[in-house]
DNA sequence: GATAGCCGAATGTCAGACATTTGGAGGCTG
DNA sequence: CAGCCTCCAAATGTCTGACATTCGGCTATC
């Protein structure tokens, strides 16, 4: 009995590989945008056959964590597997369902945020709110939409619940590809800005119920904008995060 | 120019396979528990190499839709890819975060349910509520826990938002494997039952705000039970749904 | 009739080969 | 010298064949 191997053949090699690679990605060792070593290198580093490795890489690709390009290499595309799945699921849902779920999360997160917010949160929200109140020219509408998105994400983040934050973000991603920038009338924009100010007030005052109520009002207003009929049915569900951006130099082999 | 193939080599064969197989599963053509045809058969049916097919099968396995067993076959394990990913993500989160998110969904679903509930919903809820009010002997605690779970799922389902329902269910699945059956004191059980009755009342009366508030109270009560310190950190994240159950007879080849 | 052993079948893994695509290096031309 | 073109190495995509491992059922034996 020199060597007794049998003990651990619990999980398939490919499964173990998937877990290993996934933890490499989720831990940030392979940041998004990284070009991972070519299959040949990984095969000899990990000591597995190419088929096995490819099965693992394929799984991660279909999970949305990796993206392989023929003739180029394989890149890290996202750090969370929940994202791609959630986006795909949300894209397959009726838009009002997605909006409703997101609204639910946002309202409640606003309430919690009022309880857990830091001084820093309040400062950021106040800045964004003030900014949105100032802009009114049509050409700033794009900036306003961006600020609005940041505002709501900041509110949700102040809830300090990472799982809630993540789900909220993914729903937002799924929606963004669907509705994009909507036009705002002047009166609506003014009301919108005023409500945001009140939301910040409530959060600053640690008024859970008030924050939730204001958030509900904002959500209702937003929904009225979004339900405008038109491009209802499908939209490409690829979302396509940044990827043309930071590609590690191709010839960087050793690291 | 006899044959022009180039037109669609847009996506890799394996990717197309994943989509095909996934739709077979999600459409219900291959119900959960089905033993899918062996690789060899699929290879010749689909006209692809075994490596390619295996890459697709591996991806679906790691997505949690399939489960392969050496020497036996490959079985459909779940019909939604969101489930496994969500369960895994939730299991990696702090329990209080999961509870909180689930509580959020439940509270708002209760409010929405009050608006959208059918007569049938009310009837079912009333039955469950009455049942829970009756049982008090310790040996019925298991049945009570089951009825409680069914009650809450029914409430959420009355919201008629499939995405919300799905996410709620998965969070519940993730939690169930973690906390299992908790003991209830008599007074707590009585309060619990009384609250459920009031929730049904509010839903029947289409009282959105009241339903949400009662649900919030129930959630708070439940949370007090769940936050008892102890087994906090990790718990196996496998969840393991039914699988020993309905296996199609092995020799059933044609269908 | 019960049990132990055999055998076929199915998945798991590896190796090799070729196809296809890409990006860049190098040479050619103006 | 600048710009374009060609060619090539590299990387992923696919297929085939082989062997290992494990499981379920069948059969033969006691």
Coordinates of C-alpha atoms (C1' of nucleotides) in Angstrom, one line a residue:
Chain A
X1 CA 0.0 0.0 0.0
X2 CA 2.3 2.7 -1.2
X3 CA -0.3 4.9 -2.6
X4 CA -4.0 4.9 -2.1
X5 CA -5.6 7.2 -4.5
X6 CA -9.3 6.2 -4.4
X7 CA -10.2 8.4 -1.5
X8 CA -10.8 11.4 -3.6
X9 CA -12.5 10.9 -6.8
X10 CA -15.6 12.6 -5.3
X11 CA -16.2 15.2 -8.0
X12 CA -15.3 15.1 -11.7
X13 CA -12.1 16.8 -12.7
X14 CA -14.0 19.2 -14.8
X15 CA -16.1 20.3 -11.9
X16 CA -13.1 20.9 -9.8
X17 CA -11.6 22.9 -12.6
X18 CA -14.7 25.0 -12.9
X19 CA -14.6 25.8 -9.2
X20 CA -10.9 26.6 -9.3
X21 CA -11.2 28.9 -12.2
X22 CA -14.3 30.5 -10.9
X23 CA -12.7 31.3 -7.6
X24 CA -9.7 32.7 -9.5
X25 CA -12.1 35.1 -11.2
X26 CA -14.3 35.9 -8.3
X27 CA -11.4 36.5 -6.0
X28 CA -10.1 39.1 -8.5
X29 CA -6.9 37.3 -9.3
X30 CA -8.1 37.4 -12.8
X31 CA -9.7 40.8 -13.1
X32 CA -12.3 41.5 -15.7
X33 CA -10.6 42.1 -19.0
X34 CA -7.7 39.8 -18.3
X35 CA -6.6 37.5 -21.1
X36 CA -6.2 34.2 -19.4
X37 CA -3.4 31.8 -20.4
X38 CA -4.0 29.8 -23.6
X39 CA -5.4 26.3 -23.2
X40 CA -2.1 24.7 -24.0
X41 CA -0.5 26.4 -21.1
X42 CA -3.3 25.7 -18.7
X43 CA -3.3 22.1 -19.7
X44 CA 0.3 21.6 -18.7
X45 CA 0.0 23.8 -15.6
X46 CA -3.0 22.0 -14.3
X47 CA -2.1 18.6 -15.6
X48 CA -5.4 17.8 -17.2
X49 CA -6.4 16.9 -20.7
X50 CA -7.4 19.6 -23.1
X51 CA -10.9 18.2 -23.4
X52 CA -11.4 18.4 -19.7
X53 CA -10.1 21.9 -19.5
X54 CA -12.2 22.9 -22.5
X55 CA -15.3 21.5 -20.8
X56 CA -14.6 23.7 -17.8
X57 CA -13.9 26.8 -19.9
X58 CA -17.0 26.1 -21.9
X59 CA -19.1 26.0 -18.7
X60 CA -17.6 29.3 -17.5
X61 CA -18.2 30.8 -20.9
X62 CA -21.8 29.9 -20.9
X63 CA -22.1 31.1 -17.3
X64 CA -21.0 34.4 -18.7
X65 CA -17.7 34.7 -16.8
X66 CA -15.5 34.1 -19.8
X67 CA -15.5 34.9 -23.4
X68 CA -13.4 33.1 -25.9
X69 CA -12.3 34.5 -29.2
X70 CA -11.0 32.3 -32.0
X71 CA -7.5 33.2 -33.0
X72 CA -7.1 35.6 -30.1
X73 CA -7.6 34.2 -26.6
X74 CA -10.0 33.9 -23.8
X75 CA -10.9 36.9 -21.7
X76 CA -12.6 37.4 -18.3
X77 CA -15.9 39.0 -19.1
X78 CA -17.6 39.3 -15.7
X79 CA -16.8 38.5 -12.2
X80 CA -20.2 37.2 -11.1
X81 CA -22.2 34.4 -12.6
X82 CA -25.4 35.7 -11.2
X83 CA -25.2 38.6 -13.6
X84 CA -25.5 36.9 -16.9
X85 CA -28.2 34.5 -15.6
X86 CA -30.2 37.2 -14.0
X87 CA -30.0 39.4 -17.0
X88 CA -31.1 36.6 -19.3
X89 CA -33.9 35.7 -17.0
X90 CA -35.0 39.3 -16.6
X91 CA -34.9 39.8 -20.4
X92 CA -37.2 36.9 -20.8
X93 CA -39.7 38.4 -18.4
X94 CA -42.4 41.0 -19.1
X95 CA -40.9 44.4 -18.6
X96 CA -43.5 45.4 -16.0
X97 CA -42.5 42.4 -13.9
X98 CA -38.9 43.5 -13.9
X99 CA -39.8 47.0 -13.2
X100 CA -42.0 46.0 -10.3
X101 CA -39.4 43.8 -8.7
X102 CA -36.8 46.5 -9.1
X103 CA -39.2 49.0 -7.6
X104 CA -39.8 46.7 -4.7
X105 CA -36.2 46.4 -4.0
X106 CA -35.6 50.1 -4.4
X107 CA -38.4 51.2 -2.0
X108 CA -37.3 48.9 0.7
X109 CA -33.7 49.6 0.2
X110 CA -34.5 53.3 0.6
X111 CA -36.1 52.5 4.0
X112 CA -33.1 50.5 5.2
X113 CA -30.8 53.1 3.8
X114 CA -32.4 55.7 6.0
X115 CA -31.4 53.5 9.0
X116 CA -27.9 52.6 7.9
X117 CA -26.7 55.5 5.8
X118 CA -23.4 57.1 6.6
X119 CA -22.6 60.7 6.5
X120 CA -20.8 60.0 3.3
X121 CA -23.9 58.5 1.7
X122 CA -25.9 61.6 2.5
X123 CA -23.2 63.9 1.1
X124 CA -23.0 62.0 -2.2
X125 CA -26.8 61.8 -2.5
X126 CA -27.1 65.5 -1.8
X127 CA -24.6 66.4 -4.5
X128 CA -26.3 64.2 -7.1
X129 CA -29.7 65.6 -6.1
X130 CA -28.5 69.2 -6.4
X131 CA -26.9 68.4 -9.7
X132 CA -30.1 67.0 -11.1
X133 CA -32.1 70.0 -9.9
X134 CA -29.8 72.4 -11.7
X135 CA -29.7 70.9 -15.2
X136 CA -32.6 71.7 -17.4
X137 CA -31.3 72.2 -20.9
X138 CA -32.1 69.3 -23.2
X139 CA -28.5 68.7 -24.0
X140 CA -27.8 67.8 -20.4
X141 CA -30.5 65.1 -20.4
X142 CA -27.9 62.4 -21.0
X143 CA -25.9 63.6 -18.0
X144 CA -29.1 63.7 -16.0
X145 CA -30.0 60.1 -16.8
X146 CA -26.5 59.1 -15.7
X147 CA -26.8 61.0 -12.5
X148 CA -30.2 59.5 -11.9
X149 CA -28.9 56.0 -12.3
X150 CA -26.0 56.8 -9.9
X151 CA -28.4 58.3 -7.4
X152 CA -30.5 55.3 -7.2
X153 CA -27.6 52.9 -7.1
X154 CA -26.1 55.0 -4.3
X155 CA -29.4 54.8 -2.3
X156 CA -29.5 51.0 -2.7
X157 CA -25.9 50.7 -1.8
X158 CA -26.6 52.5 1.4
X159 CA -28.7 49.6 2.5
X160 CA -25.5 47.7 3.0
X161 CA -27.0 44.5 1.8
X162 CA -24.7 43.2 -0.9
X163 CA -27.1 40.5 -2.2
X164 CA -29.9 43.1 -2.6
X165 CA -27.5 45.5 -4.2
X166 CA -26.4 42.9 -6.7
X167 CA -29.8 41.8 -7.7
X168 CA -30.9 45.4 -8.1
X169 CA -28.0 46.1 -10.3
X170 CA -28.6 43.2 -12.5
X171 CA -32.2 44.1 -12.9
X172 CA -31.1 47.6 -13.8
X173 CA -28.7 46.2 -16.4
X174 CA -31.4 44.1 -18.0
X175 CA -33.7 47.1 -18.1
X176 CA -31.1 49.6 -19.4
X177 CA -30.7 47.5 -22.6
X178 CA -34.4 47.7 -23.0
X179 CA -35.5 51.2 -22.4
X180 CA -32.5 53.3 -22.7
X181 CA -32.9 57.1 -22.4
X182 CA -36.4 58.3 -22.2
X183 CA -37.4 61.8 -22.9
X184 CA -38.6 63.9 -20.0
X185 CA -40.9 66.8 -20.1
X186 CA -40.0 69.9 -18.2
X187 CA -42.6 69.6 -15.5
X188 CA -41.9 65.9 -15.0
X189 CA -38.2 66.6 -14.6
X190 CA -38.9 69.3 -12.1
X191 CA -41.1 67.1 -10.1
X192 CA -38.5 64.3 -10.4
X193 CA -35.8 66.5 -9.0
X194 CA -37.9 67.8 -6.1
X195 CA -38.8 64.2 -5.1
X196 CA -35.1 63.3 -5.1
X197 CA -34.4 66.1 -2.7
X198 CA -37.1 64.9 -0.4
X199 CA -35.7 61.4 -0.5
X200 CA -32.3 62.7 0.6
X201 CA -34.0 64.6 3.4
X202 CA -35.8 61.5 4.6
X203 CA -32.6 59.4 4.5
X204 CA -30.7 62.1 6.3
X205 CA -33.3 62.3 9.0
X206 CA -33.2 58.5 9.3
X207 CA -36.9 58.5 8.5
X208 CA -37.4 54.9 7.3
X209 CA -41.1 55.2 6.5
X210 CA -40.8 58.5 4.9
X211 CA -37.9 57.4 2.7
X212 CA -39.8 54.4 1.6
X213 CA -42.9 56.4 0.7
X214 CA -41.0 59.0 -1.3
X215 CA -39.2 56.2 -3.1
X216 CA -42.5 54.6 -3.9
X217 CA -43.7 58.0 -5.4
X218 CA -40.5 58.2 -7.5
X219 CA -41.0 54.7 -8.7
X220 CA -44.5 55.4 -9.7
X221 CA -43.4 58.4 -11.6
X222 CA -40.7 56.5 -13.4
X223 CA -43.1 53.7 -14.2
X224 CA -45.5 56.1 -15.9
X225 CA -42.6 57.0 -18.2
X226 CA -41.6 53.5 -18.9
X227 CA -45.0 51.9 -19.7
X228 CA -45.3 54.0 -22.8
X229 CA -46.1 51.3 -25.3
X230 CA -43.9 50.7 -28.3
X231 CA -40.8 48.4 -28.4
X232 CA -42.3 45.9 -26.1
X233 CA -41.5 42.4 -27.0
X234 CA -37.9 41.3 -27.4
X235 CA -34.6 43.0 -27.3
X236 CA -31.3 41.3 -27.8
X237 CA -30.5 39.6 -24.5
X238 CA -26.7 39.8 -24.8
X239 CA -26.2 43.0 -22.8
X240 CA -22.6 42.9 -23.9
X241 CA -20.5 44.5 -21.2
X242 CA -17.3 46.3 -21.9
X243 CA -14.9 44.1 -23.6
X244 CA -13.2 46.0 -26.4
X245 CA -11.5 48.0 -23.7
X246 CA -8.7 46.9 -21.6
X247 CA -7.1 43.9 -23.3
X248 CA -3.8 42.8 -21.9
X249 CA -1.1 43.0 -24.4
X250 CA -1.1 39.9 -26.4
X251 CA 2.5 39.1 -26.1
X252 CA 2.5 39.3 -22.3
X253 CA 3.1 35.7 -21.5
X254 CA 4.9 35.5 -18.2
X255 CA 3.5 37.4 -15.3
Chain B
X1 CA -20.3 28.5 -55.7
X2 CA -22.2 25.3 -55.1
X3 CA -22.4 25.6 -51.4
X4 CA -22.1 28.7 -49.4
X5 CA -21.8 27.8 -45.8
X6 CA -20.2 30.9 -44.3
X7 CA -23.5 32.7 -43.6
X8 CA -24.0 31.3 -40.2
X9 CA -21.0 30.3 -38.3
X10 CA -21.9 33.2 -36.1
X11 CA -21.9 31.3 -32.8
X12 CA -19.9 28.3 -31.9
X13 CA -21.6 25.0 -32.3
X14 CA -21.4 24.3 -28.6
X15 CA -23.1 27.5 -27.8
X16 CA -25.9 26.7 -30.2
X17 CA -26.2 23.3 -28.6
X18 CA -26.4 24.8 -25.1
X19 CA -29.2 27.0 -26.3
X20 CA -31.0 24.1 -28.0
X21 CA -30.8 21.8 -25.0
X22 CA -31.7 24.5 -22.6
X23 CA -34.8 25.4 -24.5
X24 CA -35.7 21.7 -24.6
X25 CA -35.5 21.7 -20.8
X26 CA -37.1 25.0 -20.1
X27 CA -40.0 24.3 -22.5
X28 CA -40.8 21.1 -20.6
X29 CA -40.1 18.8 -23.4
X30 CA -37.5 17.2 -21.1
X31 CA -39.2 17.4 -17.7
X32 CA -37.2 17.3 -14.5
X33 CA -36.2 13.8 -13.8
X34 CA -36.0 12.7 -17.4
X35 CA -33.0 10.7 -18.4
X36 CA -31.8 12.3 -21.6
X37 CA -30.5 10.1 -24.5
X38 CA -26.9 9.0 -24.1
X39 CA -24.2 11.0 -25.6
X40 CA -23.6 8.5 -28.5
X41 CA -27.2 8.9 -29.6
X42 CA -27.2 12.6 -29.3
X43 CA -24.0 12.8 -31.3
X44 CA -25.6 11.1 -34.2
X45 CA -28.9 12.8 -33.9
X46 CA -27.4 16.2 -33.7
X47 CA -24.5 15.5 -36.0
X48 CA -21.8 17.0 -33.9
X49 CA -18.7 15.5 -32.4
X50 CA -18.7 14.0 -28.9
X51 CA -16.3 16.7 -27.6
X52 CA -18.6 19.4 -28.7
X53 CA -21.7 17.8 -27.3
X54 CA -19.9 17.1 -24.0
X55 CA -18.9 20.7 -23.8
X56 CA -22.5 21.7 -24.0
X57 CA -23.6 19.1 -21.6
X58 CA -20.9 20.1 -19.2
X59 CA -22.0 23.7 -19.3
X60 CA -25.6 22.7 -18.6
X61 CA -24.4 20.5 -15.8
X62 CA -22.5 23.3 -14.2
X63 CA -25.5 25.6 -14.7
X64 CA -27.4 23.1 -12.6
X65 CA -29.8 22.0 -15.3
X66 CA -28.4 18.6 -15.8
X67 CA -26.7 16.0 -13.7
X68 CA -24.6 13.2 -15.2
X69 CA -23.9 10.0 -13.5
X70 CA -21.1 7.7 -14.5
X71 CA -22.3 4.3 -15.7
X72 CA -25.9 5.4 -15.6
X73 CA -26.9 8.4 -17.6
X74 CA -27.6 12.1 -17.6
X75 CA -30.7 13.4 -15.9
X76 CA -32.6 16.7 -16.0
X77 CA -32.1 18.2 -12.6
X78 CA -33.8 21.6 -12.7
X79 CA -35.7 23.6 -15.2
X80 CA -34.3 27.0 -14.4
X81 CA -30.7 28.0 -14.5
X82 CA -31.5 30.9 -12.2
X83 CA -32.1 28.5 -9.4
X84 CA -28.7 26.9 -9.0
X85 CA -26.9 30.2 -9.5
X86 CA -29.1 32.0 -7.1
X87 CA -28.9 29.3 -4.5
X88 CA -25.1 29.3 -4.8
X89 CA -24.9 33.0 -4.5
X90 CA -27.3 33.1 -1.6
X91 CA -25.4 30.4 0.2
X92 CA -22.2 32.5 -0.1
X93 CA -23.9 35.4 1.5
X94 CA -24.4 36.2 5.1
X95 CA -27.6 34.7 6.3
X96 CA -29.1 37.9 7.5
X97 CA -28.7 39.4 4.1
X98 CA -30.6 36.6 2.5
X99 CA -33.3 36.8 5.2
X100 CA -33.5 40.5 4.7
X101 CA -33.9 40.3 0.9
X102 CA -36.4 37.6 1.2
X103 CA -38.3 39.6 3.8
X104 CA -38.4 42.6 1.4
X105 CA -39.9 40.5 -1.3
X106 CA -42.4 39.0 1.0
X107 CA -43.6 42.3 2.5
X108 CA -44.1 43.9 -0.9
X109 CA -45.5 40.8 -2.4
X110 CA -48.1 40.8 0.4
X111 CA -49.1 44.3 -0.5
X112 CA -49.3 43.6 -4.2
X113 CA -51.1 40.3 -3.5
X114 CA -53.8 42.3 -1.6
X115 CA -54.5 44.1 -4.9
X116 CA -54.4 41.2 -7.2
X117 CA -55.5 38.3 -5.2
X118 CA -58.3 36.0 -6.5
X119 CA -61.1 34.5 -4.5
X120 CA -59.2 31.2 -4.8
X121 CA -56.1 32.7 -3.3
X122 CA -58.1 33.9 -0.3
X123 CA -59.7 30.5 0.2
X124 CA -56.4 28.7 0.1
X125 CA -54.8 31.1 2.5
X126 CA -57.7 30.9 4.9
X127 CA -57.5 27.2 4.9
X128 CA -53.8 27.2 5.7
X129 CA -54.2 29.8 8.3
X130 CA -56.9 27.9 10.0
X131 CA -54.9 24.8 9.9
X132 CA -51.9 26.5 11.5
X133 CA -54.1 27.9 14.2
X134 CA -55.4 24.5 15.2
X135 CA -52.2 22.5 15.5
X136 CA -50.4 22.9 18.8
X137 CA -49.0 19.5 19.7
X138 CA -45.3 19.2 19.2
X139 CA -45.6 16.3 16.8
X140 CA -47.5 18.5 14.4
X141 CA -44.7 21.0 14.3
X142 CA -43.3 19.5 11.1
X143 CA -46.7 19.8 9.4
X144 CA -46.9 23.3 10.7
X145 CA -43.6 24.3 9.2
X146 CA -44.7 22.8 5.9
X147 CA -48.0 24.7 6.1
X148 CA -46.1 27.9 7.0
X149 CA -43.9 27.6 4.0
X150 CA -46.9 26.9 1.7
X151 CA -48.7 29.8 3.2
X152 CA -46.0 32.3 2.4
X153 CA -45.4 30.9 -1.1
X154 CA -49.1 31.2 -1.8
X155 CA -49.0 34.8 -0.6
X156 CA -46.1 35.6 -2.9
X157 CA -47.7 33.8 -5.8
X158 CA -50.8 35.9 -5.4
X159 CA -48.6 38.8 -6.5
X160 CA -48.7 37.4 -10.0
X161 CA -45.2 38.5 -10.7
X162 CA -43.4 35.4 -11.9
X163 CA -39.9 36.9 -11.6
X164 CA -40.5 37.9 -8.0
X165 CA -42.0 34.5 -7.2
X166 CA -39.0 32.8 -8.7
X167 CA -36.4 34.8 -6.8
X168 CA -38.3 34.4 -3.6
X169 CA -38.5 30.7 -4.0
X170 CA -34.8 30.4 -4.7
X171 CA -33.9 32.4 -1.6
X172 CA -36.2 30.1 0.3
X173 CA -34.5 27.1 -1.0
X174 CA -31.1 28.5 -0.1
X175 CA -32.3 29.2 3.4
X176 CA -34.1 25.9 3.9
X177 CA -30.8 24.1 3.6
X178 CA -29.4 26.4 6.2
X179 CA -31.8 26.7 9.0
X180 CA -34.2 23.8 8.6
X181 CA -36.9 23.4 11.3
X182 CA -36.7 25.8 14.1
X183 CA -38.4 25.1 17.4
X184 CA -41.3 27.3 18.3
X185 CA -42.5 28.2 21.8
X186 CA -46.2 28.0 22.5
X187 CA -46.7 31.7 22.8
X188 CA -44.7 32.4 19.7
X189 CA -46.7 29.9 17.8
X190 CA -50.0 31.4 18.9
X191 CA -48.9 34.9 18.0
X192 CA -47.7 33.5 14.7
X193 CA -51.0 32.0 13.9
X194 CA -52.9 35.1 14.9
X195 CA -50.8 37.2 12.6
X196 CA -51.3 34.9 9.7
X197 CA -55.1 35.3 10.2
X198 CA -54.8 39.0 10.1
X199 CA -52.7 38.9 7.0
X200 CA -55.4 36.9 5.2
X201 CA -57.9 39.4 6.4
X202 CA -55.9 42.3 5.0
X203 CA -55.4 40.5 1.7
X204 CA -59.1 39.7 1.5
X205 CA -60.0 43.3 2.2
X206 CA -57.6 44.4 -0.6
X207 CA -55.8 46.5 2.0
X208 CA -52.3 46.9 0.5
X209 CA -50.8 48.9 3.2
X210 CA -52.2 46.7 6.0
X211 CA -51.1 43.5 4.3
X212 CA -47.6 44.9 4.0
X213 CA -47.5 45.9 7.6
X214 CA -48.7 42.6 8.9
X215 CA -46.2 40.8 6.7
X216 CA -43.5 43.0 8.1
X217 CA -44.5 42.0 11.6
X218 CA -44.4 38.3 10.7
X219 CA -41.0 38.7 9.1
X220 CA -39.7 40.4 12.2
X221 CA -41.0 37.6 14.4
X222 CA -39.5 35.0 12.1
X223 CA -36.2 36.8 12.0
X224 CA -36.0 36.7 15.8
X225 CA -36.2 33.0 15.6
X226 CA -33.6 32.7 12.9
X227 CA -30.9 35.0 14.2
X228 CA -30.2 32.7 17.1
X229 CA -26.4 32.5 16.8
X230 CA -24.7 29.1 16.3
X231 CA -24.1 27.6 12.9
X232 CA -23.4 30.8 11.2
X233 CA -20.6 30.6 8.8
X234 CA -20.8 28.0 6.1
X235 CA -23.2 25.3 5.2
X236 CA -22.8 22.9 2.3
X237 CA -24.0 24.8 -0.8
X238 CA -25.2 21.8 -2.7
X239 CA -28.9 22.0 -1.8
X240 CA -29.4 18.8 -3.7
X241 CA -32.9 18.7 -5.0
X242 CA -34.8 15.5 -5.4
X243 CA -33.0 13.2 -7.7
X244 CA -33.2 9.8 -6.4
X245 CA -36.9 9.9 -7.2
X246 CA -38.4 9.5 -10.6
X247 CA -35.8 7.9 -12.9
X248 CA -37.2 6.8 -16.1
X249 CA -36.7 3.1 -16.6
X250 CA -33.2 2.5 -17.9
X251 CA -34.2 0.3 -20.7
X252 CA -36.8 2.8 -22.1
X253 CA -35.0 3.8 -25.3
X254 CA -37.6 4.7 -27.8
X255 CA -40.3 7.1 -26.8
Chain C
dG1 C1' -35.1 -18.3 -4.0
dA2 C1' -31.2 -15.6 -2.7
dT3 C1' -26.7 -14.1 -3.8
dA4 C1' -22.4 -13.4 -6.0
dG5 C1' -20.2 -12.5 -10.2
dC6 C1' -20.2 -11.1 -15.0
dC7 C1' -21.1 -8.0 -18.7
dG8 C1' -22.8 -4.3 -21.4
dA9 C1' -23.6 0.5 -21.3
dA10 C1' -22.8 5.2 -20.1
dT11 C1' -20.0 8.8 -18.6
dG12 C1' -15.0 10.6 -17.6
dT13 C1' -10.6 11.5 -19.3
dC14 C1' -6.8 11.9 -22.5
dA15 C1' -4.3 12.3 -26.9
dG16 C1' -3.8 13.7 -31.6
dA17 C1' -5.1 15.8 -35.7
dC18 C1' -7.0 19.3 -38.6
dA19 C1' -9.9 23.6 -39.5
dT20 C1' -10.8 28.4 -38.8
dT21 C1' -9.9 32.8 -37.4
dT22 C1' -7.2 36.5 -35.6
dG23 C1' -3.4 39.7 -34.9
dG24 C1' 0.9 41.1 -35.9
dA25 C1' 5.5 40.9 -38.1
dG26 C1' 7.7 41.6 -42.2
dG27 C1' 8.2 42.9 -46.8
dC28 C1' 6.7 45.3 -50.8
dT29 C1' 5.4 49.5 -53.1
dG30 C1' 4.3 54.3 -53.9
Chain D
dC1 C1' 9.4 57.1 -45.1
dA2 C1' 4.5 56.0 -44.9
dG3 C1' 1.0 53.0 -46.1
dC4 C1' -0.7 48.7 -47.7
dC5 C1' -0.5 43.8 -48.5
dT6 C1' 0.9 39.2 -47.6
dC7 C1' 2.2 35.6 -44.9
dC8 C1' 2.7 33.1 -40.6
dA9 C1' 2.4 31.9 -35.8
dA10 C1' -0.9 31.4 -32.3
dA11 C1' -5.2 30.4 -30.3
dT12 C1' -9.7 28.5 -30.2
dG13 C1' -13.2 25.2 -32.5
dT14 C1' -14.2 20.6 -33.9
dC15 C1' -13.8 15.7 -34.7
dT16 C1' -12.2 11.0 -34.0
dG17 C1' -10.4 7.3 -31.4
dA18 C1' -9.0 5.1 -27.4
dC19 C1' -9.1 3.7 -22.7
dA20 C1' -10.7 4.1 -17.7
dT21 C1' -14.3 4.0 -14.4
dT22 C1' -18.6 3.1 -12.6
dC23 C1' -23.3 1.5 -12.5
dG24 C1' -27.4 -1.4 -13.4
dG25 C1' -29.2 -5.5 -14.7
dC26 C1' -28.8 -10.3 -16.1
dT27 C1' -27.3 -14.8 -15.2
dA28 C1' -25.5 -18.7 -13.1
dT29 C1' -24.7 -21.0 -9.1
dC30 C1' -25.6 -22.8 -4.6

